[in-house]
Every structure is written in C-alpha cells, then in structure tokens.
PDB file of C-alpha atoms and ligand atoms in Angstrom:
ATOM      1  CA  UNK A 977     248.633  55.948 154.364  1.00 64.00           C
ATOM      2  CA  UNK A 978     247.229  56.359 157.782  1.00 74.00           C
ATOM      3  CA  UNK A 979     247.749  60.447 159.361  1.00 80.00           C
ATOM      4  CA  UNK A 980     248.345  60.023 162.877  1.00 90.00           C
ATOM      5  CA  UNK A 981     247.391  63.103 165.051  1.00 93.00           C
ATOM      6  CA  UNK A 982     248.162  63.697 168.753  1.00 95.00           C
ATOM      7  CA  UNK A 983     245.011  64.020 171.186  1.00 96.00           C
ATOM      8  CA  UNK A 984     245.518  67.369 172.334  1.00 95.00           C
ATOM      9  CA  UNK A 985     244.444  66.274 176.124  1.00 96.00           C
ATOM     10  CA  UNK A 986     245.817  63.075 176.232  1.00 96.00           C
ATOM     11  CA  UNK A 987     248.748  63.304 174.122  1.00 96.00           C
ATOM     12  CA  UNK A 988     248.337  59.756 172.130  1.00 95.00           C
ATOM     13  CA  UNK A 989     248.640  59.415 169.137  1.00 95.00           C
ATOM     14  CA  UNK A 990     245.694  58.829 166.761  1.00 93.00           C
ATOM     15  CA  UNK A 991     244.491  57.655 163.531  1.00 92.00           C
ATOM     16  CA  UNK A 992     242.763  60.452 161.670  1.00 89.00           C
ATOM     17  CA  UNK A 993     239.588  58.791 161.353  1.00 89.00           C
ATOM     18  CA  UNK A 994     239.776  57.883 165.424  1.00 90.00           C
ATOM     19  CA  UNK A 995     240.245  61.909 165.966  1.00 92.00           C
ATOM     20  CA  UNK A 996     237.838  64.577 166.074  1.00 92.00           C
ATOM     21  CA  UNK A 997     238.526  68.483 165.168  1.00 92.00           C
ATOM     22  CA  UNK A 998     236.742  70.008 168.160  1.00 89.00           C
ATOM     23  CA  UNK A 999     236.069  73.045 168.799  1.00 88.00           C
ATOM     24  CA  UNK A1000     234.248  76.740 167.604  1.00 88.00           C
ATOM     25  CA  UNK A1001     236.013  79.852 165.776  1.00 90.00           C
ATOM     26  CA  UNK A1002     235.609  81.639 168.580  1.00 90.00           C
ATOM     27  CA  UNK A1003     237.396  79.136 171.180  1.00 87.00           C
ATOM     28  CA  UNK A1004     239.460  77.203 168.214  1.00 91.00           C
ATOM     29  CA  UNK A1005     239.861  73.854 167.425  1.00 93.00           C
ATOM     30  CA  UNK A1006     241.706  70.892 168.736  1.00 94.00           C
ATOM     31  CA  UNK A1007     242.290  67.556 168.196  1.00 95.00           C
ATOM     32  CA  UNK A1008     240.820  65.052 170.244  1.00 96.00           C
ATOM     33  CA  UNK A1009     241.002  61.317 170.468  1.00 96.00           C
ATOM     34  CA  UNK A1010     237.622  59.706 170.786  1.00 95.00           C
ATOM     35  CA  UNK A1011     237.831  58.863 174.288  1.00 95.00           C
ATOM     36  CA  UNK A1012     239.131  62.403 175.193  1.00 96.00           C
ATOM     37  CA  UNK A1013     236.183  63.873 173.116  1.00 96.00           C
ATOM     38  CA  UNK A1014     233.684  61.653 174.429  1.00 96.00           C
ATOM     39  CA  UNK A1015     234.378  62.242 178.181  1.00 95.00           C
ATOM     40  CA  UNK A1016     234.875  65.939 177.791  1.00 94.00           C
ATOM     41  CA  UNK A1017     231.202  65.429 175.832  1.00 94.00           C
ATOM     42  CA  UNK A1018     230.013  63.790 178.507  1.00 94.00           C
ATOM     43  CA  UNK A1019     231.011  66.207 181.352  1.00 94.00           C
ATOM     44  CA  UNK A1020     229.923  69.369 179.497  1.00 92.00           C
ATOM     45  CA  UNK A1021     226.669  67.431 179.502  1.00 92.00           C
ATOM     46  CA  UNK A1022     226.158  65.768 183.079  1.00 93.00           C
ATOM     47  CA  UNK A1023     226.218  62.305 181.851  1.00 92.00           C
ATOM     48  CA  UNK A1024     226.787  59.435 183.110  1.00 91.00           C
ATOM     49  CA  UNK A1025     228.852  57.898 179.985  1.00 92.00           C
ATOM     50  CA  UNK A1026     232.090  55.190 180.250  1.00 91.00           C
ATOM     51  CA  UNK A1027     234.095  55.096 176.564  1.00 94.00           C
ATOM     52  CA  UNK A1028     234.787  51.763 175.530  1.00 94.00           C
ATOM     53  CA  UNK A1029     237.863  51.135 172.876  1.00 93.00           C
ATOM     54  CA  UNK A1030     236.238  47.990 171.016  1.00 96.00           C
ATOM     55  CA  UNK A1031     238.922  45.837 169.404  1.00 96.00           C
ATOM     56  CA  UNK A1032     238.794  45.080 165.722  1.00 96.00           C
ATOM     57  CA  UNK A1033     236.986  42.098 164.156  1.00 97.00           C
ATOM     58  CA  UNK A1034     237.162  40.236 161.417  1.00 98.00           C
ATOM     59  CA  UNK A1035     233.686  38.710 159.714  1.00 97.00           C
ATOM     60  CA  UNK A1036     233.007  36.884 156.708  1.00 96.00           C
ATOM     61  CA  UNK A1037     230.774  37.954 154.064  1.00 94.00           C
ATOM     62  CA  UNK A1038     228.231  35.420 151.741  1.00 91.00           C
ATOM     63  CA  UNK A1039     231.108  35.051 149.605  1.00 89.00           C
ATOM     64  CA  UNK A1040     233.593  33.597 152.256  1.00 93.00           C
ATOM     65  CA  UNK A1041     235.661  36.937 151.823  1.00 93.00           C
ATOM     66  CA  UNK A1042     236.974  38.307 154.991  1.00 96.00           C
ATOM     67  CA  UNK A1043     236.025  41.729 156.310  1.00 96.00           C
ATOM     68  CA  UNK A1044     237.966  43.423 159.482  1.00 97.00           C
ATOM     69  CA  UNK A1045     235.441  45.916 160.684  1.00 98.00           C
ATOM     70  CA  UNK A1046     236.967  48.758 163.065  1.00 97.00           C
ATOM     71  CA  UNK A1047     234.719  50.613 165.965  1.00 97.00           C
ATOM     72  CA  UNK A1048     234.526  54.436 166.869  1.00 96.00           C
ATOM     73  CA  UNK A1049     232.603  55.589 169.654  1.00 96.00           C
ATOM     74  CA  UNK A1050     230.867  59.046 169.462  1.00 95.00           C
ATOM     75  CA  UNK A1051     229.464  60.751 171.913  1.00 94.00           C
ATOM     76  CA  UNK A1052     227.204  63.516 170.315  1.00 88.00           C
ATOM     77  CA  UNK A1053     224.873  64.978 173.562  1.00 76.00           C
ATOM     78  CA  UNK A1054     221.875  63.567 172.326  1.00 87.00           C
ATOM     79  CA  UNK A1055     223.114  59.909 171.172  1.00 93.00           C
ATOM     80  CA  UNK A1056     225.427  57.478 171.515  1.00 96.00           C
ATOM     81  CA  UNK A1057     227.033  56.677 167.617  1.00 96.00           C
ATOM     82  CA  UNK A1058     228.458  53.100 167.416  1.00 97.00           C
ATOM     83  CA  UNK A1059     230.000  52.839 163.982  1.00 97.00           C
ATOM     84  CA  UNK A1060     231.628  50.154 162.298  1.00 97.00           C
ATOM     85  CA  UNK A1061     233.743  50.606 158.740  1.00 97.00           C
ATOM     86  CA  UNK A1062     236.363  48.997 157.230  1.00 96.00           C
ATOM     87  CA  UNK A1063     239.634  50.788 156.089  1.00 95.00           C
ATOM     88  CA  UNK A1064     240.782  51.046 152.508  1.00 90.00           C
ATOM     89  CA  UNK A1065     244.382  52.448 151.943  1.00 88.00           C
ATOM     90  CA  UNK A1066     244.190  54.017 156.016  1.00 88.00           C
ATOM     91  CA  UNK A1067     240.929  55.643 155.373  1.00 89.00           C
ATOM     92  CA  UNK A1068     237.362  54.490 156.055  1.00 91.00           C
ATOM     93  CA  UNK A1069     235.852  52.813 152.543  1.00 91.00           C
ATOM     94  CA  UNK A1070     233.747  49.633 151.975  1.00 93.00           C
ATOM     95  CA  UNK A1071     231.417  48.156 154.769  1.00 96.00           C
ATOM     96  CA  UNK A1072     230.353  51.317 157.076  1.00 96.00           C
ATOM     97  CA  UNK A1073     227.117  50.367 160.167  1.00 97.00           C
ATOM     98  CA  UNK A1074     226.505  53.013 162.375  1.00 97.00           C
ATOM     99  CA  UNK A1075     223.690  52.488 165.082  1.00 97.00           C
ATOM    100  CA  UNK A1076     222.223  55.329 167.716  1.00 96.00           C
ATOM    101  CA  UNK A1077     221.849  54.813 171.597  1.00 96.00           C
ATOM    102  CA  UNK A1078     221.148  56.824 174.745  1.00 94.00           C
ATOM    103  CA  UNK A1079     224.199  57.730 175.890  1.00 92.00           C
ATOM    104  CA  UNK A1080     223.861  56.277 179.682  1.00 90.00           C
ATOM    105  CA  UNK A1081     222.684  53.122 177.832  1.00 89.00           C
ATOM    106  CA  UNK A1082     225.017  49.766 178.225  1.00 93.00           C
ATOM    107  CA  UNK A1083     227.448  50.599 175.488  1.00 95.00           C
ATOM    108  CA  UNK A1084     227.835  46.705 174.696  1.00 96.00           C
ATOM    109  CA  UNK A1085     224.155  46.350 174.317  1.00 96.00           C
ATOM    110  CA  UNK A1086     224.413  48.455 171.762  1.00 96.00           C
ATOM    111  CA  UNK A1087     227.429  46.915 170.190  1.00 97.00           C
ATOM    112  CA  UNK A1088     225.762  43.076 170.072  1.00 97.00           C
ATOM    113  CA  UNK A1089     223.051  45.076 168.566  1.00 97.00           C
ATOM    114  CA  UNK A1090     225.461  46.543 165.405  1.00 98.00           C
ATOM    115  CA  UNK A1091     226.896  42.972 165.456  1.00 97.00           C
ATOM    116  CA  UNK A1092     223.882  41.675 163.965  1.00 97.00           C
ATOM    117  CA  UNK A1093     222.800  43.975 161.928  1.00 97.00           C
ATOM    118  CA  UNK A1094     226.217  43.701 160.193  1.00 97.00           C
ATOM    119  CA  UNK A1095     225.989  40.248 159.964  1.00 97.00           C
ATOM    120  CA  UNK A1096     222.536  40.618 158.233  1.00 97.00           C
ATOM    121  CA  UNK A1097     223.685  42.729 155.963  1.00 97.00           C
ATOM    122  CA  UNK A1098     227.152  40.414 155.153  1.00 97.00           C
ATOM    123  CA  UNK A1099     225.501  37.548 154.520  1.00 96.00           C
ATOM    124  CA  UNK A1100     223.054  39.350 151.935  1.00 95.00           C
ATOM    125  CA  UNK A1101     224.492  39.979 148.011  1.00 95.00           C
ATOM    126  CA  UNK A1102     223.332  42.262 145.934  1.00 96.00           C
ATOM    127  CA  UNK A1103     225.191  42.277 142.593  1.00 96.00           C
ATOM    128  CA  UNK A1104     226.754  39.582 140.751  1.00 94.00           C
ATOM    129  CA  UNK A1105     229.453  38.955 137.983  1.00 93.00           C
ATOM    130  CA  UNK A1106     228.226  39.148 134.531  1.00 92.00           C
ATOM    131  CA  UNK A1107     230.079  39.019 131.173  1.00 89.00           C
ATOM    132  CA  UNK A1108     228.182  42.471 130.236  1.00 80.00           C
ATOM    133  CA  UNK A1109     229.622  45.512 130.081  1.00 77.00           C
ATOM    134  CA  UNK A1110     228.995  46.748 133.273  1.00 77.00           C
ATOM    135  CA  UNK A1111     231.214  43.674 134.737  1.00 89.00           C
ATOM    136  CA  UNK A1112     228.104  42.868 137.117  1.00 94.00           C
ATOM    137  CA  UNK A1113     224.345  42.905 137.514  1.00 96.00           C
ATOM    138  CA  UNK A1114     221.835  42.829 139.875  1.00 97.00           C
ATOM    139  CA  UNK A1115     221.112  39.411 141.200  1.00 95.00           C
ATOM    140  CA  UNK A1116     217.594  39.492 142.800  1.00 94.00           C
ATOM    141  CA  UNK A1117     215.516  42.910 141.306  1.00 96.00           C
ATOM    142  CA  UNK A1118     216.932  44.391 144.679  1.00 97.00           C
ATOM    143  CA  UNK A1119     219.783  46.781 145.829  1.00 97.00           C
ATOM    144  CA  UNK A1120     220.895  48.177 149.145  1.00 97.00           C
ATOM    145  CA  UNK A1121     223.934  50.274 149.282  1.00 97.00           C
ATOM    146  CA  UNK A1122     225.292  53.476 150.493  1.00 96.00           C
ATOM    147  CA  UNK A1123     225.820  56.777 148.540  1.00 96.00           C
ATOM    148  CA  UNK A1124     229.620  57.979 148.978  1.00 94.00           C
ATOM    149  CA  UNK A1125     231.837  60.774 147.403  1.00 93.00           C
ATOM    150  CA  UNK A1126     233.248  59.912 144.144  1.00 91.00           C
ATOM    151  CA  UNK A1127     236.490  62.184 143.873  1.00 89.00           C
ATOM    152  CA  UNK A1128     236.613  61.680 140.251  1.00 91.00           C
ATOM    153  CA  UNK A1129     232.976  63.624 139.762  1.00 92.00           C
ATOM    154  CA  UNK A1130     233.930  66.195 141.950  1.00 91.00           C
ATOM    155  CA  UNK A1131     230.636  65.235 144.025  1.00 87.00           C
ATOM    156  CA  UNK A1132     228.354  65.846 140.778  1.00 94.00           C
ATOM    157  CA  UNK A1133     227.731  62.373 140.675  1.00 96.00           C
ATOM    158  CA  UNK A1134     227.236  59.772 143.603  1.00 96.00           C
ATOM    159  CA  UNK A1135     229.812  56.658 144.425  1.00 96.00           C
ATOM    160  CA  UNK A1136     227.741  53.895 145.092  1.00 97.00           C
ATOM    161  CA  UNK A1137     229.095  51.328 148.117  1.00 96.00           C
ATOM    162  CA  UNK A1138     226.825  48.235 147.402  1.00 97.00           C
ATOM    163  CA  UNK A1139     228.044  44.753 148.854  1.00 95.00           C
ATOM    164  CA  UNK A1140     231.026  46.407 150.809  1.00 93.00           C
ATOM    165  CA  UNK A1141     232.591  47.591 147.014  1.00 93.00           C
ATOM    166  CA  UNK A1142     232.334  50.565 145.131  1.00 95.00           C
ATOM    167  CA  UNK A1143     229.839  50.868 142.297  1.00 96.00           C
ATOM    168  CA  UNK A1144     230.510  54.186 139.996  1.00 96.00           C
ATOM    169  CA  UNK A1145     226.971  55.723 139.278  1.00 97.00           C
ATOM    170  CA  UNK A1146     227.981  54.984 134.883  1.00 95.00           C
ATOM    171  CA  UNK A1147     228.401  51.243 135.957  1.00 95.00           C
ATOM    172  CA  UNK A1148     225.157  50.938 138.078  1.00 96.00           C
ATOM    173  CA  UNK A1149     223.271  52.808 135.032  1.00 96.00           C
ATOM    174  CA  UNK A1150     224.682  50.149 132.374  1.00 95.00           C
ATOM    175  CA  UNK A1151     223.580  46.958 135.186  1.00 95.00           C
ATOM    176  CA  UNK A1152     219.390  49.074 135.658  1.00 96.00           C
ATOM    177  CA  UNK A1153     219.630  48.815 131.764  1.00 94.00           C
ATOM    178  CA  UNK A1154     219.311  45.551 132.202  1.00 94.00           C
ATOM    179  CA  UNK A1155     215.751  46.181 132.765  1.00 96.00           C
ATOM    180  CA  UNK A1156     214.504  48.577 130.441  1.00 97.00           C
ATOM    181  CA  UNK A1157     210.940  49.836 130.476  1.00 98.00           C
ATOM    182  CA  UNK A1158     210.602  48.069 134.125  1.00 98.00           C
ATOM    183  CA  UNK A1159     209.201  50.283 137.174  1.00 98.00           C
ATOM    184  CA  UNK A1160     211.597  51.151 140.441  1.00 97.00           C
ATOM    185  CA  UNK A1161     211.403  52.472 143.730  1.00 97.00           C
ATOM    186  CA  UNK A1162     213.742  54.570 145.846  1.00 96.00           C
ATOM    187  CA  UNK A1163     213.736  54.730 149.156  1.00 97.00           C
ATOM    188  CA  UNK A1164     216.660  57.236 151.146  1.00 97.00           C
ATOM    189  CA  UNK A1165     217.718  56.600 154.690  1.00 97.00           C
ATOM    190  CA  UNK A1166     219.696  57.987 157.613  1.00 96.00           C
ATOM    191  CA  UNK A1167     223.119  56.217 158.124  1.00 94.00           C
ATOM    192  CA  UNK A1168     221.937  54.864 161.048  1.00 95.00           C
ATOM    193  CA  UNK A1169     218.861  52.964 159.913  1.00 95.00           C
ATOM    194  CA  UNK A1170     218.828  49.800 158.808  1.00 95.00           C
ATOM    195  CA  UNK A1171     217.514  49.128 155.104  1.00 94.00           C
TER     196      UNK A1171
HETATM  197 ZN1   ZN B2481     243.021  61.667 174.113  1.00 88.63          ZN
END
C-alpha cells in the first residue's frame, strides 16, 4: 500500500516516496512534495531551477518483460538528482537509475541522458535460470547490481537487486560457488554512476 501525505505548502496529496521530510530540530520538519521542496530549494539558493513532473514509462527489458519506471526530481543545492525506480507493493524496489546535473542545466537533457543509460542497463542480463540450488547462475563471469536492505537480516547482510530482482546474499553465495577456486574483483560505486 501506497501512504499518501499532504505537501505542507501546497496542500496535494503525495505518495510517500514523491515527499520529502524537510526540515531541522530546531525549525521542525514538514512534508513537502517534490516540486514544493525543489522550488523552496531553489529560492533559498538563488537558482534559476523550473521542476518538471515527468510522466511514467513503461520499457522492456532483454527478456521482453515490461518495466514502468517512475521519475522524482531532487533538488539538493549542489545537483540536480534525476531518479528513476520502479514500485513494488507502493514502495520503490527493483530497477532504481539516478543521474546528477547542475541544477540550472536543461532538466530534459538530463532526462534523455537517464533514458539511455536505463536502456543500457535493460537490455543487459546478468543471471540466468539454472536447475541448481540457488534457482539461477551467473550467465557471463559478470554481475552488476545494487546493494539494498534486506529486512529479514536486520541490515547484517546485504539484499542484492541484480537484473531489476532481488538476489538474497545466501542465494548469490550458492550461484559464486559455481566457481570455486576462481579469482574476483569488486568494484563499489555511487548510485549515480554508471557501472
Ligand atoms: Zn507541494
């Protein structure tokens, strides 16, 4: 289930995930739409910024499987975040692209740019069905993915998001045994980078 909050400035109401808890301990906090937050971001700042509500889309990965991809637009001083996700049971989960700009920068520039690098990254496939115990393996001696919460390890242990679907770190262990006594490499990046 989707909460919906009401933008304390504009008075619509919000998804959760479209809303941002703004604010200090000293002032207190309130919560704002993205548009709201962005333009009072923007005039605290002396920019020159115009919020744009992109409409969903839908995109197809290598699989044929349809993806709807939602947009948020945060405005953060310093950058511009474009971010794209997909929503599992009213809550970000899956697919999640996030890419940085200037903030006076043409925000649909920016958006054509996240457009491809999610469809790079759709039409790639990491993992494949396999009869093992693991359920799937790797397919080409290479993974990209994203390290998420897993509420059932109490954030001892990593949920891996590889190819849009979650990958528990026991699973991903049983699918590298697979190649026992091989070498690997590791290589962390920001959100925002592509890998
Ligand atoms: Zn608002």
């Amino acid at each position: 289930m989707t909460t919906l909050l009401v933008c304390h400035t504009c008075r619509e109401r919000v998804a959760g995930y479209e809303s941002v808890h703004y604010g200090s301990p000293e002032t207190g906090y309130r919560d704002l739409c993205s548009r709201c937050f962005n333009e009072e971001v923007a005039r605290l700042g002396g920019l020159k910024f115009e919020h744009v509500q992109f409409e969903s889309v839908e995109m197809m990965d290598a699989a044929g499987e349809p993806h709807r991809f939602h947009f948020s637009v945060r405005l953060n001083g310093e950058h511009v975040a474009l971010e794209a996700f997909e929503l599992k049971d009213g809550a970000p989960g899956g697919y999640a692209f996030e890419v940085l700009g200037d903030p006076e920068w043409d925000l649909f520039a920016l958006m054509a740019q996240l457009i491809e690098r999610m469809r790079r990254a759709l039409s790639r496939r990491h993992l494949e069905r396999d009869e093992g115990s693991a359920g799937l393996r790797i397919a080409e001696f290479l993974v990209r993915g994203r390290i998420d919460w897993d509420e059932n390890e109490d954030g001892h242990l990593p949920l891996l998001m590889i190819d849009g679907r979650e990958v528990t770190w026991e699973q991903f262990g049983r699918m590298l045994m697979a190649y026992e006594g091989w070498q690997f490499k590791l290589e962390i990046k920001d959100a925002s980078e592509e890998v």
